[in-house]
mmCIF file of C-alpha atoms in Angstrom:
data_model
loop_
_atom_site.group_PDB
_atom_site.id
_atom_site.type_symbol
_atom_site.label_atom_id
_atom_site.label_comp_id
_atom_site.label_asym_id
_atom_site.label_seq_id
_atom_site.Cartn_x
_atom_site.Cartn_y
_atom_site.Cartn_z
ATOM 1 C CA GLY A 1 52.587 15.332 3.690
ATOM 2 C CA LEU A 2 49.785 17.501 4.989
ATOM 3 C CA GLU A 3 46.518 15.568 5.474
ATOM 4 C CA ILE A 4 43.342 17.621 5.765
ATOM 5 C CA GLU A 5 40.210 15.969 7.119
ATOM 6 C CA ILE A 6 37.249 17.865 5.762
ATOM 7 C CA LYS A 7 33.695 16.800 5.046
ATOM 8 C CA PRO A 8 32.892 16.641 1.316
ATOM 9 C CA ASP A 9 30.100 18.848 0.044
ATOM 10 C CA ASN A 10 28.043 15.847 -1.026
ATOM 11 C CA PRO A 11 24.712 14.359 0.084
ATOM 12 C CA ILE A 12 25.131 12.008 3.040
ATOM 13 C CA ASP A 13 23.491 8.697 3.924
ATOM 14 C CA VAL A 14 21.367 9.829 6.872
ATOM 15 C CA ASP A 15 20.896 6.238 8.061
ATOM 16 C CA SER A 16 24.635 6.132 8.775
ATOM 17 C CA ASN A 17 24.987 9.675 10.085
ATOM 18 C CA ASP A 18 21.926 11.690 11.097
ATOM 19 C CA CYS A 19 23.894 14.844 11.921
ATOM 20 C CA PHE A 20 21.068 16.876 10.344
ATOM 21 C CA GLY A 21 18.414 15.457 12.681
ATOM 22 C CA ILE A 22 16.148 14.547 9.753
ATOM 23 C CA LEU A 23 15.866 10.777 10.138
ATOM 24 C CA GLU A 24 12.262 10.920 11.360
ATOM 25 C CA LYS A 25 11.341 13.090 8.354
ATOM 26 C CA ILE A 26 12.790 10.442 6.045
ATOM 27 C CA ASN A 27 10.849 7.680 7.817
ATOM 28 C CA VAL A 28 7.561 9.533 7.290
ATOM 29 C CA ILE A 29 8.288 10.186 3.606
ATOM 30 C CA GLU A 30 9.264 6.548 3.093
ATOM 31 C CA ARG A 31 5.944 5.368 4.565
ATOM 32 C CA VAL A 32 4.007 7.691 2.265
ATOM 33 C CA LEU A 33 5.922 6.551 -0.827
ATOM 34 C CA LYS A 34 5.396 2.886 0.057
ATOM 35 C CA SER A 35 1.707 3.290 0.851
ATOM 36 C CA SER A 36 -1.222 2.537 -1.441
ATOM 37 C CA ILE A 37 -2.316 6.188 -1.212
ATOM 38 C CA HIS A 38 -1.734 7.717 -4.621
ATOM 39 C CA PHE A 39 0.031 11.051 -4.670
ATOM 40 C CA ASN A 40 1.409 11.507 -8.182
ATOM 41 C CA THR A 41 3.427 14.647 -7.470
ATOM 42 C CA ILE A 42 5.233 15.292 -4.183
ATOM 43 C CA ALA A 43 7.370 18.287 -3.243
ATOM 44 C CA LEU A 44 10.183 18.479 -0.728
ATOM 45 C CA TYR A 45 10.668 22.155 0.107
ATOM 46 C CA GLY A 46 13.911 23.432 1.546
ATOM 47 C CA ASN A 47 16.469 26.180 1.099
ATOM 48 C CA TRP A 48 19.712 25.686 -0.780
ATOM 49 C CA GLY A 49 22.031 23.469 1.259
ATOM 50 C CA SER A 50 19.344 22.389 3.753
ATOM 51 C CA GLY A 51 19.834 18.640 3.131
ATOM 52 C CA LYS A 52 17.206 17.826 0.480
ATOM 53 C CA SER A 53 19.711 15.800 -1.548
ATOM 54 C CA SER A 54 20.664 13.804 1.550
ATOM 55 C CA ILE A 55 17.014 12.800 2.017
ATOM 56 C CA ILE A 56 16.828 11.659 -1.604
ATOM 57 C CA LYS A 57 20.115 9.736 -1.331
ATOM 58 C CA THR A 58 18.907 7.922 1.790
ATOM 59 C CA LEU A 59 15.526 7.046 0.248
ATOM 60 C CA MET A 60 17.206 5.806 -2.948
ATOM 61 C CA LYS A 61 19.386 3.495 -0.818
ATOM 62 C CA ARG A 62 16.381 2.180 1.109
ATOM 63 C CA PHE A 63 14.457 1.412 -2.088
ATOM 64 C CA LYS A 64 17.406 -0.201 -3.873
ATOM 65 C CA ASP A 65 16.418 -3.792 -3.074
ATOM 66 C CA ASN A 66 12.655 -3.243 -2.884
ATOM 67 C CA ASP A 67 10.868 -5.635 -5.258
ATOM 68 C CA LYS A 68 7.892 -3.339 -5.765
ATOM 69 C CA ILE A 69 9.602 0.027 -6.165
ATOM 70 C CA ILE A 70 11.893 1.299 -8.897
ATOM 71 C CA ALA A 71 13.655 4.463 -7.724
ATOM 72 C CA ILE A 72 15.589 6.686 -10.146
ATOM 73 C CA LYS A 73 17.116 10.139 -9.700
ATOM 74 C CA PHE A 74 17.073 12.891 -12.325
ATOM 75 C CA ASP A 75 19.651 15.621 -11.622
ATOM 76 C CA ALA A 76 17.987 18.457 -13.516
ATOM 77 C CA TRP A 77 21.019 20.750 -13.524
ATOM 78 C CA LYS A 78 23.086 18.194 -15.467
ATOM 79 C CA TYR A 79 20.573 18.348 -18.322
ATOM 80 C CA GLU A 80 20.049 22.101 -18.405
ATOM 81 C CA LYS A 81 21.947 22.515 -21.670
ATOM 82 C CA GLU A 82 19.468 20.228 -23.399
ATOM 83 C CA GLU A 83 16.929 21.863 -25.693
ATOM 84 C CA SER A 84 14.116 20.872 -23.327
ATOM 85 C CA LEU A 85 14.461 19.855 -19.671
ATOM 86 C CA SER A 86 11.095 18.088 -19.697
ATOM 87 C CA TYR A 87 12.046 16.055 -22.787
ATOM 88 C CA ALA A 88 15.349 15.178 -21.096
ATOM 89 C CA LEU A 89 13.289 13.894 -18.148
ATOM 90 C CA LEU A 90 11.100 11.762 -20.425
ATOM 91 C CA GLU A 91 14.144 10.304 -22.186
ATOM 92 C CA PHE A 92 15.828 9.640 -18.833
ATOM 93 C CA ILE A 93 12.774 7.734 -17.540
ATOM 94 C CA VAL A 94 12.458 5.610 -20.685
ATOM 95 C CA ASN A 95 16.177 4.774 -20.767
ATOM 96 C CA LYS A 96 16.259 3.821 -17.080
ATOM 97 C CA LEU A 97 13.239 1.521 -17.477
ATOM 98 C CA GLU A 98 14.781 -0.058 -20.562
ATOM 99 C CA GLU A 99 17.817 -0.905 -18.396
ATOM 100 C CA ASN A 100 15.653 -2.482 -15.672
ATOM 101 C CA LYS A 101 16.572 -6.013 -14.621
ATOM 102 C CA ASP A 102 12.907 -7.102 -14.865
ATOM 103 C CA LYS A 103 12.719 -8.428 -18.431
ATOM 104 C CA ARG A 104 8.930 -7.917 -18.576
ATOM 105 C CA ILE A 105 9.491 -4.194 -18.151
ATOM 106 C CA LYS A 106 12.668 -4.010 -20.240
ATOM 107 C CA TYR A 107 11.203 -5.504 -23.428
ATOM 108 C CA LYS A 108 7.798 -3.840 -23.185
ATOM 109 C CA ILE A 109 9.463 -0.449 -22.808
ATOM 110 C CA LYS A 110 11.816 -1.227 -25.683
ATOM 111 C CA ALA A 111 8.769 -1.965 -27.883
ATOM 112 C CA ILE A 112 7.167 1.455 -27.302
ATOM 113 C CA LYS A 113 10.333 3.537 -26.808
ATOM 114 C CA ASP A 114 10.518 5.057 -30.297
ATOM 115 C CA ASP A 115 6.875 6.119 -30.280
ATOM 116 C CA VAL A 116 7.132 7.554 -26.765
ATOM 117 C CA LEU A 117 10.192 9.642 -27.596
ATOM 118 C CA LYS A 118 8.792 10.730 -30.943
ATOM 119 C CA SER A 119 5.630 12.079 -29.316
ATOM 120 C CA GLY A 120 7.784 13.644 -26.599
ATOM 121 C CA ARG A 121 9.968 15.448 -29.127
ATOM 122 C CA ILE A 122 6.959 16.899 -30.924
ATOM 123 C CA VAL A 123 5.323 18.220 -27.752
ATOM 124 C CA LEU A 124 7.953 18.812 -25.058
ATOM 125 C CA LYS A 125 10.574 20.416 -27.304
ATOM 126 C CA SER A 126 7.973 23.009 -28.304
ATOM 127 C CA VAL A 127 6.786 23.958 -24.801
ATOM 128 C CA ASP A 128 6.633 27.741 -24.353
ATOM 129 C CA ILE A 129 6.014 28.968 -20.801
ATOM 130 C CA SER A 130 6.054 32.649 -21.722
ATOM 131 C CA LEU A 131 2.262 33.052 -21.665
ATOM 132 C CA SER A 132 1.063 31.165 -18.614
ATOM 133 C CA PRO A 133 2.789 29.439 -15.707
ATOM 134 C CA ILE A 134 0.365 26.488 -15.675
ATOM 135 C CA SER A 135 -1.361 26.221 -19.073
ATOM 136 C CA LEU A 136 1.227 25.280 -21.669
ATOM 137 C CA SER A 137 1.551 26.992 -25.024
ATOM 138 C CA PHE A 138 3.808 25.900 -27.865
ATOM 139 C CA GLU A 139 6.407 27.643 -29.978
ATOM 140 C CA ASN A 140 5.661 25.230 -32.807
ATOM 141 C CA LYS A 141 2.140 26.157 -33.902
ATOM 142 C CA ASP A 142 1.769 22.772 -35.644
ATOM 143 C CA VAL A 143 1.507 21.065 -32.233
ATOM 144 C CA ASP A 144 -2.156 20.288 -31.583
ATOM 145 C CA CYS A 145 -4.344 18.366 -29.146
ATOM 146 C CA LYS A 146 -3.753 15.079 -30.973
ATOM 147 C CA ASP A 147 -0.004 15.346 -30.358
ATOM 148 C CA ILE A 148 -0.537 16.052 -26.659
ATOM 149 C CA ASP A 149 -3.073 13.216 -26.359
ATOM 150 C CA ASN A 150 -0.629 10.846 -28.051
ATOM 151 C CA LEU A 151 2.126 11.727 -25.562
ATOM 152 C CA VAL A 152 -0.222 11.334 -22.594
ATOM 153 C CA LYS A 153 -1.372 7.942 -23.927
ATOM 154 C CA ASN A 154 2.242 6.845 -24.252
ATOM 155 C CA LEU A 155 2.885 7.871 -20.655
ATOM 156 C CA GLU A 156 -0.216 5.872 -19.704
ATOM 157 C CA LYS A 157 1.312 2.859 -21.486
ATOM 158 C CA ILE A 158 4.444 3.185 -19.359
ATOM 159 C CA SER A 159 2.297 3.358 -16.237
ATOM 160 C CA GLU A 160 0.343 0.308 -17.361
ATOM 161 C CA ILE A 161 3.531 -1.692 -18.009
ATOM 162 C CA LEU A 162 4.644 -0.927 -14.459
ATOM 163 C CA ARG A 163 1.223 -1.798 -13.035
ATOM 164 C CA GLU A 164 1.189 -5.162 -14.857
ATOM 165 C CA SER A 165 4.557 -5.956 -13.277
ATOM 166 C CA ASN A 166 3.285 -4.846 -9.845
ATOM 167 C CA LYS A 167 5.871 -2.062 -9.749
ATOM 168 C CA LYS A 168 5.812 1.570 -8.707
ATOM 169 C CA LEU A 169 8.256 4.046 -10.264
ATOM 170 C CA ILE A 170 9.492 6.895 -8.076
ATOM 171 C CA VAL A 171 11.257 9.618 -10.047
ATOM 172 C CA PHE A 172 13.321 11.794 -7.716
ATOM 173 C CA ILE A 173 14.021 15.174 -9.316
ATOM 174 C CA ASP A 174 16.926 17.013 -7.695
ATOM 175 C CA GLU A 175 19.105 20.087 -8.379
ATOM 176 C CA LEU A 176 16.231 21.962 -10.056
ATOM 177 C CA ASP A 177 17.047 25.023 -7.916
ATOM 178 C CA ARG A 178 20.323 25.461 -9.804
ATOM 179 C CA CYS A 179 18.635 25.781 -13.200
ATOM 180 C CA GLU A 180 17.708 28.965 -15.048
ATOM 181 C CA PRO A 181 14.235 30.398 -14.212
ATOM 182 C CA GLU A 182 12.639 29.461 -17.543
ATOM 183 C CA HIS A 183 13.902 25.873 -17.229
ATOM 184 C CA ILE A 184 12.511 25.533 -13.701
ATOM 185 C CA LEU A 185 9.085 26.689 -14.862
ATOM 186 C CA GLU A 186 9.172 24.649 -18.066
ATOM 187 C CA LEU A 187 9.755 21.414 -16.139
ATOM 188 C CA LEU A 188 7.237 22.167 -13.383
ATOM 189 C CA SER A 189 4.539 23.219 -15.875
ATOM 190 C CA SER A 190 5.107 20.113 -18.002
ATOM 191 C CA LEU A 191 4.984 17.999 -14.854
ATOM 192 C CA LYS A 192 1.519 19.345 -14.069
ATOM 193 C CA ALA A 193 0.022 19.542 -17.548
ATOM 194 C CA ILE A 194 1.476 16.421 -19.181
ATOM 195 C CA PHE A 195 3.406 13.990 -16.956
ATOM 196 C CA ASN A 196 0.768 14.028 -14.225
ATOM 197 C CA ALA A 197 -2.038 13.561 -16.755
ATOM 198 C CA SER A 198 -1.142 9.917 -17.362
ATOM 199 C CA ASN A 199 -3.453 8.417 -14.730
ATOM 200 C CA ASP A 200 -5.826 5.489 -15.161
ATOM 201 C CA ASN A 201 -9.614 5.781 -14.939
ATOM 202 C CA ASN A 202 -9.413 5.934 -11.148
ATOM 203 C CA GLY A 203 -6.958 8.827 -11.217
ATOM 204 C CA LYS A 204 -4.073 6.549 -10.234
ATOM 205 C CA SER A 205 -0.648 6.264 -11.799
ATOM 206 C CA SER A 206 2.238 3.868 -11.253
ATOM 207 C CA ILE A 207 4.619 6.827 -11.422
ATOM 208 C CA ILE A 208 5.363 9.272 -8.609
ATOM 209 C CA TYR A 209 7.348 12.448 -9.242
ATOM 210 C CA PHE A 210 9.186 13.567 -6.094
ATOM 211 C CA VAL A 211 10.687 17.031 -6.568
ATOM 212 C CA ALA A 212 13.203 18.670 -4.223
ATOM 213 C CA ILE A 213 12.740 22.402 -4.661
ATOM 214 C CA ASP A 214 13.562 25.720 -3.030
ATOM 215 C CA LYS A 215 10.446 27.904 -2.858
ATOM 216 C CA GLU A 216 12.654 30.968 -3.099
ATOM 217 C CA ALA A 217 14.059 29.759 -6.435
ATOM 218 C CA VAL A 218 10.527 29.231 -7.769
ATOM 219 C CA SER A 219 9.453 32.634 -6.468
ATOM 220 C CA LYS A 220 12.360 34.320 -8.276
ATOM 221 C CA ALA A 221 11.623 32.370 -11.457
ATOM 222 C CA ILE A 222 7.964 33.409 -11.421
ATOM 223 C CA LYS A 223 8.838 37.019 -10.713
ATOM 224 C CA THR A 224 11.317 36.992 -13.595
ATOM 225 C CA LYS A 225 8.701 35.684 -16.024
ATOM 226 C CA TYR A 226 5.340 36.881 -14.738
ATOM 227 C CA GLU A 227 6.030 39.615 -12.181
ATOM 228 C CA ASP A 228 3.113 39.455 -9.708
ATOM 229 C CA ILE A 229 0.526 37.643 -11.858
ATOM 230 C CA ILE A 230 0.759 34.539 -9.658
ATOM 231 C CA LYS A 231 2.392 33.846 -6.291
ATOM 232 C CA ALA A 232 4.842 30.996 -5.785
ATOM 233 C CA GLU A 233 2.691 29.363 -3.093
ATOM 234 C CA GLU A 234 -0.368 29.342 -5.353
ATOM 235 C CA TYR A 235 1.661 28.070 -8.300
ATOM 236 C CA LEU A 236 3.213 25.191 -6.345
ATOM 237 C CA GLU A 237 -0.104 24.184 -4.750
ATOM 238 C CA LYS A 238 -1.524 23.646 -8.239
ATOM 239 C CA ILE A 239 1.339 21.360 -9.204
ATOM 240 C CA PHE A 240 1.929 19.166 -6.154
ATOM 241 C CA ASN A 241 -0.588 16.854 -4.463
ATOM 242 C CA VAL A 242 1.313 16.849 -1.185
ATOM 243 C CA SER A 243 4.463 18.443 0.191
ATOM 244 C CA PHE A 244 7.055 18.077 2.936
ATOM 245 C CA SER A 245 9.393 20.738 4.297
ATOM 246 C CA MET A 246 12.923 20.519 5.601
ATOM 247 C CA PRO A 247 13.277 21.443 9.291
ATOM 248 C CA LYS A 248 13.976 25.136 9.865
ATOM 249 C CA ILE A 249 16.795 24.374 12.303
ATOM 250 C CA ILE A 250 18.815 21.189 12.211
ATOM 251 C CA THR A 251 20.214 19.494 15.324
ATOM 252 C CA LEU A 252 23.205 21.810 15.428
ATOM 253 C CA LYS A 253 24.950 20.304 18.429
ATOM 254 C CA ASP A 254 25.123 16.829 16.877
ATOM 255 C CA PHE A 255 26.229 18.303 13.563
ATOM 256 C CA ILE A 256 29.062 20.270 15.201
ATOM 257 C CA LYS A 257 30.126 17.266 17.303
ATOM 258 C CA SER A 258 30.647 15.252 14.107
ATOM 259 C CA TYR A 259 33.860 17.287 13.697
ATOM 260 C CA PRO A 260 36.755 15.923 15.801
ATOM 261 C CA PHE A 261 37.818 19.444 16.830
ATOM 262 C CA PHE A 262 34.451 20.031 18.503
ATOM 263 C CA ASN A 263 33.627 16.548 19.767
ATOM 264 C CA ASN A 264 32.942 17.888 23.244
ATOM 265 C CA ASP A 265 29.477 18.474 24.701
ATOM 266 C CA GLU A 266 30.258 21.824 26.308
ATOM 267 C CA ILE A 267 32.038 23.314 23.280
ATOM 268 C CA ALA A 268 29.464 21.968 20.823
ATOM 269 C CA GLU A 269 26.616 23.339 22.967
ATOM 270 C CA LYS A 270 28.166 26.826 23.074
ATOM 271 C CA LEU A 271 28.813 26.869 19.336
ATOM 272 C CA ALA A 272 25.294 25.611 18.590
ATOM 273 C CA LYS A 273 23.770 28.439 20.665
ATOM 274 C CA PHE A 274 26.009 30.950 18.921
ATOM 275 C CA PHE A 275 25.075 29.788 15.404
ATOM 276 C CA GLU A 276 21.374 29.683 16.324
ATOM 277 C CA ALA A 277 21.578 33.207 17.779
ATOM 278 C CA ILE A 278 22.899 34.611 14.491
ATOM 279 C CA ASN A 279 20.532 32.384 12.458
ATOM 280 C CA PHE A 280 23.432 30.613 10.754
ATOM 281 C CA THR A 281 21.877 27.151 10.552
ATOM 282 C CA ASN A 282 22.099 26.119 6.902
ATOM 283 C CA PRO A 283 23.948 22.752 6.846
ATOM 284 C CA ARG A 284 25.948 23.510 3.701
ATOM 285 C CA ARG A 285 27.101 26.913 4.958
ATOM 286 C CA LEU A 286 27.959 25.462 8.359
ATOM 287 C CA LYS A 287 29.950 22.711 6.690
ATOM 288 C CA LYS A 288 31.980 25.281 4.756
ATOM 289 C CA VAL A 289 32.769 27.290 7.890
ATOM 290 C CA LEU A 290 33.765 24.230 9.936
ATOM 291 C CA ASN A 291 35.795 22.796 7.051
ATOM 292 C CA LYS A 292 37.672 26.084 6.769
ATOM 293 C CA TYR A 293 38.409 25.977 10.508
ATOM 294 C CA ALA A 294 39.633 22.377 10.193
ATOM 295 C CA PHE A 295 41.878 23.404 7.316
ATOM 296 C CA LEU A 296 43.438 26.283 9.296
ATOM 297 C CA VAL A 297 43.997 24.086 12.352
ATOM 298 C CA LYS A 298 45.799 21.522 10.229
ATOM 299 C CA ILE A 299 48.082 24.200 8.781
ATOM 300 C CA LYS A 300 48.722 25.752 12.201
ATOM 301 C CA ASN A 301 49.730 22.396 13.709
ATOM 302 C CA SER A 302 51.593 20.959 10.730
ATOM 303 C CA ASP A 303 55.323 20.288 10.743
ATOM 304 C CA ASP A 304 55.354 20.645 6.953
ATOM 305 C CA ILE A 305 54.426 24.360 6.946
ATOM 306 C CA ASP A 306 57.038 27.023 7.682
ATOM 307 C CA ASP A 307 56.585 29.297 10.707
ATOM 308 C CA GLU A 308 56.234 32.441 8.595
ATOM 309 C CA LEU A 309 53.051 31.090 7.013
ATOM 310 C CA LYS A 310 51.767 29.800 10.346
ATOM 311 C CA GLU A 311 52.102 33.270 11.853
ATOM 312 C CA LEU A 312 49.563 34.573 9.322
ATOM 313 C CA ILE A 313 46.920 32.391 10.955
ATOM 314 C CA PRO A 314 45.391 33.594 14.256
ATOM 315 C CA LYS A 315 45.832 31.426 17.339
ATOM 316 C CA ILE A 316 42.902 28.986 17.287
#
C-alpha cells in the first residue's frame, strides 16, 4: 500500500524536537512559573499556528512529576458551546483538583465543591460583556455584590487549600483564539475581574492563569463589540501581569531539515531564505506546504499509482 509520511498538525514536545527554535523561550517561562515571584495572570502572545500549543505541551510535560506544581490545561474551544466559558473554566479547575492524587487536596475540594459551583453558576452564567470590556455587568439583575464576594471567597478557599499543601496550580488556557469574539472577551474579563481577585492579604495567590492568545483575535473581538472605545494592547495590559511573545521568525532551516526530502544543508538553506523573503514563516502554514509536497512525492514515486495519475503531478 501507499505509505505517506507527513507531520501531524498537533503540538510537539519541544524537548524532543526543537524545530521551532523556541527551547530557550520555554526555559525562561519555566523559571518564571517555578519562581516565588507572584504573577497571577500571564499571557503568551503569538499568531495562529506559531507554536503556542507546543510551548504549553512541553511545559505540561516538565511539570508532570513536580511535587510542588499542579499543571492543568483548559482547551477553551472545546467548551465554547457551554452557556458560559468562564463557568466551564471554574468547573474544570474544581473537577481536576478533586481528581488530584494528593488526598489533602482531593477531600478539601470535595467538601467545598458544591458551594463553589453554586456561587459560580449565579455569577459567571450571568456575565454580560456588552457594556464594558473590563468592568463586568450581569444579564441577571438579581446578581449583586454579595454573590460576587461569595464567589471570590470560594476561589480564595481553593487557593488556601493549595497553599496549605505547599502546591501551586498553573492553569494553562489554550485554543481561546478559535472561540467567538464574545466568548473570548467574556473569559478574559472574568479572568481579570473575578478569578484574579482571589489573592491573599499580600496580593498573592496559589493559582496562576497562563493564557495563550493571538493579539489579532483579541483586537478583532474588541472591534466587533466596542469599535474603537479601547485598543487591544491597552485591554490586554489591564488583564495580564506579565507577557511573553512567540519569536517572529522560527529557525526555518532546522524546521525544513526535519523533513527527509530536505535533510540537506544546502537545500534547506535555500528554502529557508526563500520562505523568509516572502515572509512565509508561520510553522503551521509551513507544515501544510511541506506535508503537501511530501504527499505529492510519495504519489509520484509510488508503484501503486497508475502512470496517468502520476502525469498530472509536475516533476518534483
